[in-house]
GROMACS .gro file of C-alpha atoms in nm:
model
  431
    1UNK     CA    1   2.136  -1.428   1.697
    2UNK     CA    2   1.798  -1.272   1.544
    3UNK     CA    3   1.652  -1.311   1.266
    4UNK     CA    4   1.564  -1.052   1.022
    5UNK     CA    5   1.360  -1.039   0.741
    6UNK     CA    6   1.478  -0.737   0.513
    7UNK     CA    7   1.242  -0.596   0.208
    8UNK     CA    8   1.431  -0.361  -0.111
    9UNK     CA    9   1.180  -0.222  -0.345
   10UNK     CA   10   1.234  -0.150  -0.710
   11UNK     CA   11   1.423   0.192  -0.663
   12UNK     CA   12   1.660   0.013  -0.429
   13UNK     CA   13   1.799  -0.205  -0.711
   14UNK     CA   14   1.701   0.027  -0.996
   15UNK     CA   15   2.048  -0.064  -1.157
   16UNK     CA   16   2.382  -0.287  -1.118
   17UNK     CA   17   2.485   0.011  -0.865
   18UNK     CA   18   2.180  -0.061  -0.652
   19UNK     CA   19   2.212  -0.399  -0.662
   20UNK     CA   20   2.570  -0.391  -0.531
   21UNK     CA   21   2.498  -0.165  -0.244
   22UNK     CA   22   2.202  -0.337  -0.129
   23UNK     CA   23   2.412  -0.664  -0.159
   24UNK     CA   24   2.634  -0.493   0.083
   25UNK     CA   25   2.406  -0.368   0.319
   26UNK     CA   26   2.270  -0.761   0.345
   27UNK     CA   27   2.630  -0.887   0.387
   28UNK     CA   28   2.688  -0.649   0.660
   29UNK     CA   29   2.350  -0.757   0.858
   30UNK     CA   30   2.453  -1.120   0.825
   31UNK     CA   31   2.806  -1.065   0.937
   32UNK     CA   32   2.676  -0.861   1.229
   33UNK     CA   33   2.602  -1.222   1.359
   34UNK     CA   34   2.215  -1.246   1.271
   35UNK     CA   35   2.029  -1.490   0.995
   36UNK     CA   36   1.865  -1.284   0.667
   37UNK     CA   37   1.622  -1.298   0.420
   38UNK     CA   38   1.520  -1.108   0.197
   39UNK     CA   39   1.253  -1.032   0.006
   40UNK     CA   40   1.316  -0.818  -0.356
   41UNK     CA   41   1.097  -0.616  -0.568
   42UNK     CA   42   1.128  -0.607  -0.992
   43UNK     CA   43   1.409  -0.322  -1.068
   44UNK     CA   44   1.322  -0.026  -1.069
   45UNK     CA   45   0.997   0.044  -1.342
   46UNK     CA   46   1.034  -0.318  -1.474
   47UNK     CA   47   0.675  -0.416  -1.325
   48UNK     CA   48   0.534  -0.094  -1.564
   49UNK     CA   49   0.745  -0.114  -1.840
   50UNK     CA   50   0.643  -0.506  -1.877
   51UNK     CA   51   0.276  -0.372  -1.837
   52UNK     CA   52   0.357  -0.116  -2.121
   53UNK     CA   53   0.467  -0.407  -2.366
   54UNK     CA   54   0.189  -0.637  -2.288
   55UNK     CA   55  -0.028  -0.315  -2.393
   56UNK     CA   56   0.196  -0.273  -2.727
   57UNK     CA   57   0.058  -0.637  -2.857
   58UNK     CA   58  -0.293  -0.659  -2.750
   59UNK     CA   59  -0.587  -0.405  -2.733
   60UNK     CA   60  -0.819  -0.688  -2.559
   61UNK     CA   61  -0.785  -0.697  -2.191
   62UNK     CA   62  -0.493  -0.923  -2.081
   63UNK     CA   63  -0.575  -1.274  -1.993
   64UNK     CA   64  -0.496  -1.305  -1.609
   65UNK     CA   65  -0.265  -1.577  -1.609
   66UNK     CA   66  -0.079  -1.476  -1.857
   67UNK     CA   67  -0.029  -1.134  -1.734
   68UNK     CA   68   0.101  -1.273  -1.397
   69UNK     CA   69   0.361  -1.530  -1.561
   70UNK     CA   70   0.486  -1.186  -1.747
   71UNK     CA   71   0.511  -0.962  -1.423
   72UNK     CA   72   0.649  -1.233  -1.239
   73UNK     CA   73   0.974  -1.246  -1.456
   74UNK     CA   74   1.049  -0.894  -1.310
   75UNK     CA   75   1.071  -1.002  -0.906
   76UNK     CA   76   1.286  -1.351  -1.034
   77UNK     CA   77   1.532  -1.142  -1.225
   78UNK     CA   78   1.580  -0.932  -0.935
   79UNK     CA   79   1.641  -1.231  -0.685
   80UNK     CA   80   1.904  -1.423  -0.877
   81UNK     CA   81   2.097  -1.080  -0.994
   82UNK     CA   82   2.127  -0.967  -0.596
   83UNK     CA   83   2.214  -1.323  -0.519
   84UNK     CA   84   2.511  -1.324  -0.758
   85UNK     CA   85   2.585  -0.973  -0.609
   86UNK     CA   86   2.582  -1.153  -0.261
   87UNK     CA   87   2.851  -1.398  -0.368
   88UNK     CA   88   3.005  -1.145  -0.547
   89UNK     CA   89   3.099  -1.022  -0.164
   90UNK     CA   90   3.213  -1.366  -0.026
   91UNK     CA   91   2.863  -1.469   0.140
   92UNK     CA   92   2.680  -1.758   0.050
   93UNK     CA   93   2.293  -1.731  -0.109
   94UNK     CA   94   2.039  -1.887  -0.224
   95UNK     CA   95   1.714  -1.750  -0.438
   96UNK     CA   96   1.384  -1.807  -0.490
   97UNK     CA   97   1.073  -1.764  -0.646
   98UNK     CA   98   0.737  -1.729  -0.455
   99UNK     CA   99   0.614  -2.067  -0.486
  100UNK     CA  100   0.936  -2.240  -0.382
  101UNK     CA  101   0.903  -1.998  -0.088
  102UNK     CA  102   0.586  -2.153   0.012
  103UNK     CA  103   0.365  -1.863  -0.067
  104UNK     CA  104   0.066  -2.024  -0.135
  105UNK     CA  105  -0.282  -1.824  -0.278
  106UNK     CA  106  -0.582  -1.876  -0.375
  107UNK     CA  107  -0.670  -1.823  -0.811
  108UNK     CA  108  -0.772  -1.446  -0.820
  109UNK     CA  109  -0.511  -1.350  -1.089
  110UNK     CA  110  -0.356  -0.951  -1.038
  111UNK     CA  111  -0.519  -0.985  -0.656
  112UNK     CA  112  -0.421  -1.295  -0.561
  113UNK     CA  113  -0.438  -1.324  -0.138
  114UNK     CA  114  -0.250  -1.540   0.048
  115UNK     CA  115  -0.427  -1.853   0.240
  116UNK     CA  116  -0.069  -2.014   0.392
  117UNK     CA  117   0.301  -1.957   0.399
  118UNK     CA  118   0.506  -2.242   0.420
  119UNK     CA  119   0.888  -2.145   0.428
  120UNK     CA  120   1.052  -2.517   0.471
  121UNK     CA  121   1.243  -2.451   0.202
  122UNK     CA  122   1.344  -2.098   0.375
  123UNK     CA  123   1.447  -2.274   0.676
  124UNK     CA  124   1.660  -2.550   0.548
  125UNK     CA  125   1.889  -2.273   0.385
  126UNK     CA  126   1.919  -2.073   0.629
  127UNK     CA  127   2.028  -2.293   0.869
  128UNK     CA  128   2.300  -2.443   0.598
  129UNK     CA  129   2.393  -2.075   0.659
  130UNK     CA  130   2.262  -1.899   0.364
  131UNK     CA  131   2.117  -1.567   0.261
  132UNK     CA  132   1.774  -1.639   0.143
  133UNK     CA  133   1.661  -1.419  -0.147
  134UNK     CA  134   1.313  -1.453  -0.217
  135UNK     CA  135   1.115  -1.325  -0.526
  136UNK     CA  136   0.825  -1.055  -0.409
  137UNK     CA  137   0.490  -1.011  -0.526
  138UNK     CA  138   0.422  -1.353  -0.627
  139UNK     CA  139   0.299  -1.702  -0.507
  140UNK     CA  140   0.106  -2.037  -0.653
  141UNK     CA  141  -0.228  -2.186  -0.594
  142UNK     CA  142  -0.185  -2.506  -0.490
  143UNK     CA  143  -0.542  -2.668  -0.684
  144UNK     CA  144  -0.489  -2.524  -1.048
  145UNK     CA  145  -0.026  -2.555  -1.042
  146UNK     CA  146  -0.057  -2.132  -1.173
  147UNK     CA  147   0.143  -1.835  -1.095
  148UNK     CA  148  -0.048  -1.572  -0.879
  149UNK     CA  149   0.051  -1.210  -0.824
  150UNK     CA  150  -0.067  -1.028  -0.510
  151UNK     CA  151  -0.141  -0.667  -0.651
  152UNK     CA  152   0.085  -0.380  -0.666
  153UNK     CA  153   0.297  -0.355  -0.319
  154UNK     CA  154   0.250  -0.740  -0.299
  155UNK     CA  155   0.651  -0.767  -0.225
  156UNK     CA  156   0.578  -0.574   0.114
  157UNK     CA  157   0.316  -0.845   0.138
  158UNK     CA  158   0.548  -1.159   0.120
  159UNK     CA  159   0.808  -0.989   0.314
  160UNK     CA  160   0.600  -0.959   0.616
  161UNK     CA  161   0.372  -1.279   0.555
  162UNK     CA  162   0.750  -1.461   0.535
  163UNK     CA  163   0.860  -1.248   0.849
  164UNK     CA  164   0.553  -1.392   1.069
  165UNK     CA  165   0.573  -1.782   0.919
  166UNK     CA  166   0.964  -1.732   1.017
  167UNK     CA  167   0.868  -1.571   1.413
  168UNK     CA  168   1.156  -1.281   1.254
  169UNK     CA  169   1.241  -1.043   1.533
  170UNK     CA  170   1.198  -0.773   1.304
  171UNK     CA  171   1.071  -0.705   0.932
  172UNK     CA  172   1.293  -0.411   0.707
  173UNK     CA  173   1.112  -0.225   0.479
  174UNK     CA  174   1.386  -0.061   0.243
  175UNK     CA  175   1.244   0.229  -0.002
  176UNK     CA  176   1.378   0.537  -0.190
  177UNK     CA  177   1.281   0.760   0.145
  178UNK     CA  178   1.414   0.796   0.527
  179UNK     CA  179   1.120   0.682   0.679
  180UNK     CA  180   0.739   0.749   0.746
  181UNK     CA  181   0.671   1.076   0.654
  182UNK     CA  182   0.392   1.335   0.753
  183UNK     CA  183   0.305   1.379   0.398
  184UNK     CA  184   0.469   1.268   0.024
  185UNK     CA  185   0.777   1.410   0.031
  186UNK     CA  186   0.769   1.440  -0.337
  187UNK     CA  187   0.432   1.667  -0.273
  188UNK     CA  188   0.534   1.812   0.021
  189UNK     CA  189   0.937   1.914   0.029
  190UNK     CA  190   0.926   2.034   0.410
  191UNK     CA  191   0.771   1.715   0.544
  192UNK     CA  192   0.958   1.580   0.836
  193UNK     CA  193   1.024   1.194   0.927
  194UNK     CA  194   0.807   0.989   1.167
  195UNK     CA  195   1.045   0.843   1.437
  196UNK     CA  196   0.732   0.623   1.519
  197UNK     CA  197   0.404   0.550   1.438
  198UNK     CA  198   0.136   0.282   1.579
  199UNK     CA  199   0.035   0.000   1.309
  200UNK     CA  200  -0.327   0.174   1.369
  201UNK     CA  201  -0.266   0.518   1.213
  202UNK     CA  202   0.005   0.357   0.988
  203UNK     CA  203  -0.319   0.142   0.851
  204UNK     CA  204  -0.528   0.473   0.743
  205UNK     CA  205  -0.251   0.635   0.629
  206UNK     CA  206  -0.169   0.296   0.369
  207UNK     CA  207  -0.539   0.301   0.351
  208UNK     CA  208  -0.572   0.634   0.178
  209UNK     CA  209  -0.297   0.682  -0.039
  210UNK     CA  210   0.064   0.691   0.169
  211UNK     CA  211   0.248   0.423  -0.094
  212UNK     CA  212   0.539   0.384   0.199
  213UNK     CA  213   0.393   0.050   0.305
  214UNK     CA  214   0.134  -0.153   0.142
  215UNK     CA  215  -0.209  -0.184   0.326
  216UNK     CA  216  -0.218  -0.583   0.383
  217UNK     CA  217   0.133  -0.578   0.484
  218UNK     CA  218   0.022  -0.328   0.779
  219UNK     CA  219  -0.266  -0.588   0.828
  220UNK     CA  220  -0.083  -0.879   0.862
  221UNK     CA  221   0.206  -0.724   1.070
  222UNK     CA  222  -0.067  -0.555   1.353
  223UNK     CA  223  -0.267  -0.911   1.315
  224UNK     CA  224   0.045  -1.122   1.400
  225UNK     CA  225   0.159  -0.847   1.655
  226UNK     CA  226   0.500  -0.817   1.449
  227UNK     CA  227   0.732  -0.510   1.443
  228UNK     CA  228   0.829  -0.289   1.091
  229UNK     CA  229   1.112  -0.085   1.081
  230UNK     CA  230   1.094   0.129   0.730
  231UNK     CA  231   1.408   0.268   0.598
  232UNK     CA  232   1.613   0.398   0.326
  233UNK     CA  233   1.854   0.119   0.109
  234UNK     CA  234   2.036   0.435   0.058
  235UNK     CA  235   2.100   0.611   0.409
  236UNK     CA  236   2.248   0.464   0.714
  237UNK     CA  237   1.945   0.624   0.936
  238UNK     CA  238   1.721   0.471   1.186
  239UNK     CA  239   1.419   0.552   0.974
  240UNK     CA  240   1.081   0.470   1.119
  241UNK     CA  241   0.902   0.223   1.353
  242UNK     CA  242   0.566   0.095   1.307
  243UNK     CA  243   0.455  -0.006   1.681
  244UNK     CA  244   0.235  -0.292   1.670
  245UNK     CA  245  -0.105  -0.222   1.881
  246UNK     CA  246  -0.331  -0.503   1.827
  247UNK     CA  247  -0.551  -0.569   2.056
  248UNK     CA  248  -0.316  -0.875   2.137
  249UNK     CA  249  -0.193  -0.793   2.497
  250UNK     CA  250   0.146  -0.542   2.416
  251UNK     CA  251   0.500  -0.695   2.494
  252UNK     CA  252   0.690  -0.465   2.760
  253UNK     CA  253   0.939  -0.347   2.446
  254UNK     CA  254   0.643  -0.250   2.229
  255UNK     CA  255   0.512  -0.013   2.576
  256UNK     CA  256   0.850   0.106   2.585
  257UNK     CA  257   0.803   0.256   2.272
  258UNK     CA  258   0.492   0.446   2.275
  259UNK     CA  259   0.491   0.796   2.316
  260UNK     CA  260   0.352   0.892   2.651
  261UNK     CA  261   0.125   1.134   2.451
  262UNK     CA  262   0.031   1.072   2.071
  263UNK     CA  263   0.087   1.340   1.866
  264UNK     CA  264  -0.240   1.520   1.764
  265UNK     CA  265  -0.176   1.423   1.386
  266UNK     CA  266   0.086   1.194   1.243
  267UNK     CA  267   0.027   1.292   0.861
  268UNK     CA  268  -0.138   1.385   0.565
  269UNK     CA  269  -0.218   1.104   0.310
  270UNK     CA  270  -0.330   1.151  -0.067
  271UNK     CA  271  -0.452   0.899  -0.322
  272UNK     CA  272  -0.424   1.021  -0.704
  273UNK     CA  273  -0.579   0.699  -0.817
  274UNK     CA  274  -0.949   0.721  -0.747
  275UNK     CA  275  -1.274   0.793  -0.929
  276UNK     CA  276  -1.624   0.915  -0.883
  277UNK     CA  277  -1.955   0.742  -0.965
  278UNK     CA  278  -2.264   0.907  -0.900
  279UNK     CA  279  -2.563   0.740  -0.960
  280UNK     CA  280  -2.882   0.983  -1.006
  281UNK     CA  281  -3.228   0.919  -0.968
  282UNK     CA  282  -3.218   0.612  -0.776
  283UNK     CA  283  -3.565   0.497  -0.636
  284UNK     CA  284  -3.585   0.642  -0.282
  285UNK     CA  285  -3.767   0.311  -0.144
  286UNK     CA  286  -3.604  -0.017   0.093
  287UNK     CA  287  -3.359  -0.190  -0.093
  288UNK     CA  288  -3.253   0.010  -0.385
  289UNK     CA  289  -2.907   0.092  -0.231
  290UNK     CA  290  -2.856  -0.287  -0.146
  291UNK     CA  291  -2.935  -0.343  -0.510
  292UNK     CA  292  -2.646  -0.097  -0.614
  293UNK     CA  293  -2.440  -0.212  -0.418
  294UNK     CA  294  -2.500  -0.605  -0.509
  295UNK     CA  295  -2.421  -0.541  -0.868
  296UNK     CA  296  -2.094  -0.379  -0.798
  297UNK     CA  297  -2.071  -0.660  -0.556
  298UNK     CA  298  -2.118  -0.928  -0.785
  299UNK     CA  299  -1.863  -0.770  -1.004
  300UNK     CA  300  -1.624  -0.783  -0.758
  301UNK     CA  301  -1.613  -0.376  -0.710
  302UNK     CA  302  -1.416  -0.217  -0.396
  303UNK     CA  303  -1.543   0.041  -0.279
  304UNK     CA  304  -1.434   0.353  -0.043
  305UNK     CA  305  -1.634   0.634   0.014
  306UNK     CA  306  -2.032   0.633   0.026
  307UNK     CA  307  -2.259   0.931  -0.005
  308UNK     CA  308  -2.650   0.939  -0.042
  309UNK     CA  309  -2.816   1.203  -0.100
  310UNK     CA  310  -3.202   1.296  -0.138
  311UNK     CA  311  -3.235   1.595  -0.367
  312UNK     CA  312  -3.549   1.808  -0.315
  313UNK     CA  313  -3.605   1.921  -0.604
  314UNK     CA  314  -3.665   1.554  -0.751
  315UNK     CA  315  -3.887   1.369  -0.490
  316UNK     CA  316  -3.909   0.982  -0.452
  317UNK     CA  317  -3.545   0.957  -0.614
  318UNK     CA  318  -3.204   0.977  -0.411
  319UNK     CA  319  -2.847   0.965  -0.580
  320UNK     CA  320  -2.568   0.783  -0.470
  321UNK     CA  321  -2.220   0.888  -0.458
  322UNK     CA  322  -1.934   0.662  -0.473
  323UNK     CA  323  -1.558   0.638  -0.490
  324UNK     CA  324  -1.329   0.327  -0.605
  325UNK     CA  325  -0.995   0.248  -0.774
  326UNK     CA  326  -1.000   0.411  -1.107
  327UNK     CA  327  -0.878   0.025  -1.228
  328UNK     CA  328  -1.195  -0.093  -1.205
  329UNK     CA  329  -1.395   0.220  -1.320
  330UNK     CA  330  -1.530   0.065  -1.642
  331UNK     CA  331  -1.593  -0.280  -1.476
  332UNK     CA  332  -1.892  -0.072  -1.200
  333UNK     CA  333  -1.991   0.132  -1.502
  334UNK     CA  334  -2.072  -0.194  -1.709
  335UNK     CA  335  -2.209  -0.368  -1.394
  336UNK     CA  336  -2.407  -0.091  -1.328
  337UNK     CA  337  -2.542  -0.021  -1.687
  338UNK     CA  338  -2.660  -0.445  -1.684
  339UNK     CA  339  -2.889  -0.361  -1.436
  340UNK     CA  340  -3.026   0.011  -1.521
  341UNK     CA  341  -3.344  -0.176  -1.627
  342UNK     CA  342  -3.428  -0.370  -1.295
  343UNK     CA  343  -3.210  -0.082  -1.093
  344UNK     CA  344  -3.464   0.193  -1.201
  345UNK     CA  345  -3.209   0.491  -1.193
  346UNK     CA  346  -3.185   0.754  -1.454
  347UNK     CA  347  -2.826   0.761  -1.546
  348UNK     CA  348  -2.468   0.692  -1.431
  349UNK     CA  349  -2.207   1.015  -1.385
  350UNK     CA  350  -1.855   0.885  -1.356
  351UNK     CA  351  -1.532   1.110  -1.281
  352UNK     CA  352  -1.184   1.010  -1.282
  353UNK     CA  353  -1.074   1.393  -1.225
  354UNK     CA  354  -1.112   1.395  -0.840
  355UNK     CA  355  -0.851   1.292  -0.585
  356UNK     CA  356  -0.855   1.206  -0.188
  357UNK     CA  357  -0.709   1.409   0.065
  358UNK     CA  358  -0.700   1.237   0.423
  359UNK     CA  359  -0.584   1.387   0.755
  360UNK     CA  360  -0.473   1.058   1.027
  361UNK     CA  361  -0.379   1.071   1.389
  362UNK     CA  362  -0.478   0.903   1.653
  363UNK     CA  363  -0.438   1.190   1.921
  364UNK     CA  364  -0.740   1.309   1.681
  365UNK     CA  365  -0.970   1.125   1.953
  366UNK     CA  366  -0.915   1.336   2.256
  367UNK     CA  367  -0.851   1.658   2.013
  368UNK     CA  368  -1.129   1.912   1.966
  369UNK     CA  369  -1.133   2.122   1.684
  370UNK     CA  370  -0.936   1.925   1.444
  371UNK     CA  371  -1.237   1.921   1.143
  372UNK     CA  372  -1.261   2.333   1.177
  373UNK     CA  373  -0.875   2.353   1.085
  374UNK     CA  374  -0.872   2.092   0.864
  375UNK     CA  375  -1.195   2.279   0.625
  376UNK     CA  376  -1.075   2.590   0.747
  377UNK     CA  377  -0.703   2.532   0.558
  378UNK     CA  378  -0.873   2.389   0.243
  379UNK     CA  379  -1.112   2.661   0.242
  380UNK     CA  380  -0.832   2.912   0.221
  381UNK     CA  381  -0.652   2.750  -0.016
  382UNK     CA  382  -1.008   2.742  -0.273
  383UNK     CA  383  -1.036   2.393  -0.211
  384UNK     CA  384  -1.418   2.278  -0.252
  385UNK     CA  385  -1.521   1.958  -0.138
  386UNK     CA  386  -1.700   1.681  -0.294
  387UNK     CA  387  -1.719   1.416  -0.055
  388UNK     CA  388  -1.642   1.357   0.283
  389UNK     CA  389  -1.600   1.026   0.504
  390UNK     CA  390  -1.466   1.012   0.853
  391UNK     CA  391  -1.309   0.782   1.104
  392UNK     CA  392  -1.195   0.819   1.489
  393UNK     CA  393  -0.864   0.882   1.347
  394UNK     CA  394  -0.919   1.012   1.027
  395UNK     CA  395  -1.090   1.257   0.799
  396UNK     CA  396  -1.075   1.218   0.457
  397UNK     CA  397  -1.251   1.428   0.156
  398UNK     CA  398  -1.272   1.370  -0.237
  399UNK     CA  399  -1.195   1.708  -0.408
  400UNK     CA  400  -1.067   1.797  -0.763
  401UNK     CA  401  -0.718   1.606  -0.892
  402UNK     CA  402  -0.572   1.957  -1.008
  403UNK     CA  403  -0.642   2.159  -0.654
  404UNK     CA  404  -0.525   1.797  -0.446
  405UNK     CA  405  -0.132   1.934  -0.411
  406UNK     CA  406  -0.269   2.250  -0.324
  407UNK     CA  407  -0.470   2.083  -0.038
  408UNK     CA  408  -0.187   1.843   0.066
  409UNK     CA  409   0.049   2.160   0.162
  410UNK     CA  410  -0.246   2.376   0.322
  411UNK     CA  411  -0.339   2.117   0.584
  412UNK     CA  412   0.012   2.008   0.624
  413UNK     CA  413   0.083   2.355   0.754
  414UNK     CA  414  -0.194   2.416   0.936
  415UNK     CA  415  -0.137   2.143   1.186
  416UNK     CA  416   0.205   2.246   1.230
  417UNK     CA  417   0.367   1.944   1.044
  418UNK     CA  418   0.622   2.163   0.793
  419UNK     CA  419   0.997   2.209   0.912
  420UNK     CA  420   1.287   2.403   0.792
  421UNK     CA  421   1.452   2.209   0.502
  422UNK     CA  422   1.340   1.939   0.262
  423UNK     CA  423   1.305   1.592   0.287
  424UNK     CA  424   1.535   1.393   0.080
  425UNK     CA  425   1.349   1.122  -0.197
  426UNK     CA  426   1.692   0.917  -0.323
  427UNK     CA  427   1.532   0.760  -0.583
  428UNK     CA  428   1.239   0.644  -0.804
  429UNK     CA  429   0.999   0.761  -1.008
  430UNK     CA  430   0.675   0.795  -0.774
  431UNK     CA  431   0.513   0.619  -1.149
   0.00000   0.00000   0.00000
């Protein structure tokens, strides 16, 4: 008997239809002789359309724990409707919510990490031979009693934080597509499915835009050496395999499944959801970056891409270039403007019509040549550049939002990823 820890997201059980046939699909794992839980997303746009309302009836930004008792509703909803589906089908289940899961958190409300999974609760019913339906997205901190949320794709989160506390022989990650593809289906229609792919490339491509998997569930899966399987709720095929390859010795099974050679490139990621900061005039002396950089620190700023530059037509000044989430745009633009004083810079340039392009593949390593196609292709398609950051698997580049689709399909052909025929999307809104 295995156990396997199963993940729908919000397209999956957009509607009483969804529900029934991912109900179905459970009931069928579980009769096939192996022990299930799931973990379930908020239907469909629920998460955004709860976000819209909350907008309706304040103009003040939302108080955090307020705002995660409201998005919370969405994932509980979800849980107890499939459960009564479940039943509906003759099988026993159970539901619940985060914290009576054992997902505990620390207090960061909207971003909420978690600091220990305890699934007693998970245990006890599915040994009294239950389905275990647990809420996504969602857990408690144990010192002030509150709700947390884990940030958007925080259901892929539980599922696989659940799937390691459990020691699950495998984690499902069920979505509106077949698989892993080379590039966004939705962007690119001749985009062909990723039979496998290691955890390492799978982490730059969640990294830089690929919305497929969440980037902490890739995390925790390669840290607790833990095999995903990412599939379609609304297909019967084998979808995609994310090969663990943490430096944690490999289990024979895991070598088994490596390609022998690595495909030069696995995909083509894109991230619509960034914005540009440029700060000019910076004094070009020690320190001044690490000041920057500790006011956006102090305001709790991620970062991603970093680019200094020392113009020569200004001397003793250098400007720094920066990208983030475009969510916390106005937060660095007031930490910044605090400090212009002591900072000593001449003004603040901010951007939010640019977009990141990202090319990932770990046969990239051994490959030469790979950085003159990849310009080469957005150079043909009048691409310009902006910024550019680079890994040993990954190039990535900031360029305008409206030319971004443009560059997604000319570097997508270029390295030979298109096939004949398009890739099917089942569901969901891409919102």
């Amino acid at each position: 008997m295995s156990l396997i820890v199963q993940k729908f997201g919000g397209s999956s059980v957009a509607d009483a239809e969804g529900v029934k046939r991912v109900a179905r699909r459970i009931v069928d794992t579980k009769n096939a002789g192996n022990d299930v839980v799931v973990v379930v997303s908020a239907m469909g746009d629920t998460t955004d359309e709860l976000l819209d309302l909350a907008g309706e009836v304040t103009s003040t930004i939302y108080p955090g724990r307020e705002l995660d008792m409201l998005l919370t509703a969405g994932e509980r909803i979800s849980m107890a409707i499939l459960a009564m589906a479940i039943h509906e089908l003759g099988a026993k289940a159970q539901s619940f919510t985060g914290s009576q899961a054992g997902m505990i958190t620390d207090g960061v409300h909207g971003a909420a990490r978690l600091v220990e999974v305890n699934p007693d609760r998970i245990k006890e019913s599915i040994t009294e031979g239950n389905i275990a339906i647990v809420a996504g997205f969602q857990g408690i901190n144990r010192e002030t009693g509150d709700i947390t949320t884990l940030g958007r794709g925080g259901s892929d989160t539980t599922a696989v934080a659940l799937a390691a506390a459990l020691n699950a022989d495998v984690c499902e990650i069920y979505s509106d597509v077949d698989g892993v593809f080379t590039a966004d289906p939705r962007v690119v229609s001749t985009a062909h499915k990723l039979d496998t792919v290691t955890s390492e490339e799978m982490l730059e491509l969640a990294a830089n835009g690929a919305k497929i998997l969440h980037l902490r569930s890739v995390e925790y899966a390669r840290r607790f050496n833990l095999k995903l399987h990412v599939r379609s709720s609304f297909s019967g095929l084998e979808g995609t395999v994310v090969i663990p390859t943490s430096s944690d010795e490999l289990t024979p099974v895991n070598m088994k499944e490596i390609p022998l050679e690595q495909p030069l490139i696995s995909g083509v990621a894109h991230d619509r959801s960034q914005a540009k900061i440029t700060v000019v005039g910076v004094p070009d002396v020690p320190g001044s970056a690490a000041a920057v950089f500790g006011a956006l620190s102090q305001a709790d700023i991620n970062l991603d891409m970093i680019v200094q530059n020392v113009p020569t037509d200004r001397p003793g000044v250098t400007d720094i270039s920066l990208t983030l989430d475009q969510a916390q745009g106005q937060q660095a633009l007031d930490a910044l403007e605090a400090k212009r004083e002591e900072l000593g810079f001449s003004e603040v340039i901010y951007n939010e019509k640019v977009g990141k392009l990202s090319l990932v593949g770990a046969g990239m390593r051994s490959g030469s040549g790979v950085s003159f196609a990849f310009f080469d292709a957005l150079s043909r398609a009048g691409v310009n550049v902006d910024m550019i950051s680079t890994s040993e698997i990954r190039i990535s580049v900031i360029t305008d939002i409206d030319k971004l689709d443009d560059a997604v399909r000319a570097v997508h052909a270029a390295f030979g990823l298109d096939v004949e025929g398009e890739a099917t999307v089942y569901g969901g809104t891409g919102r």
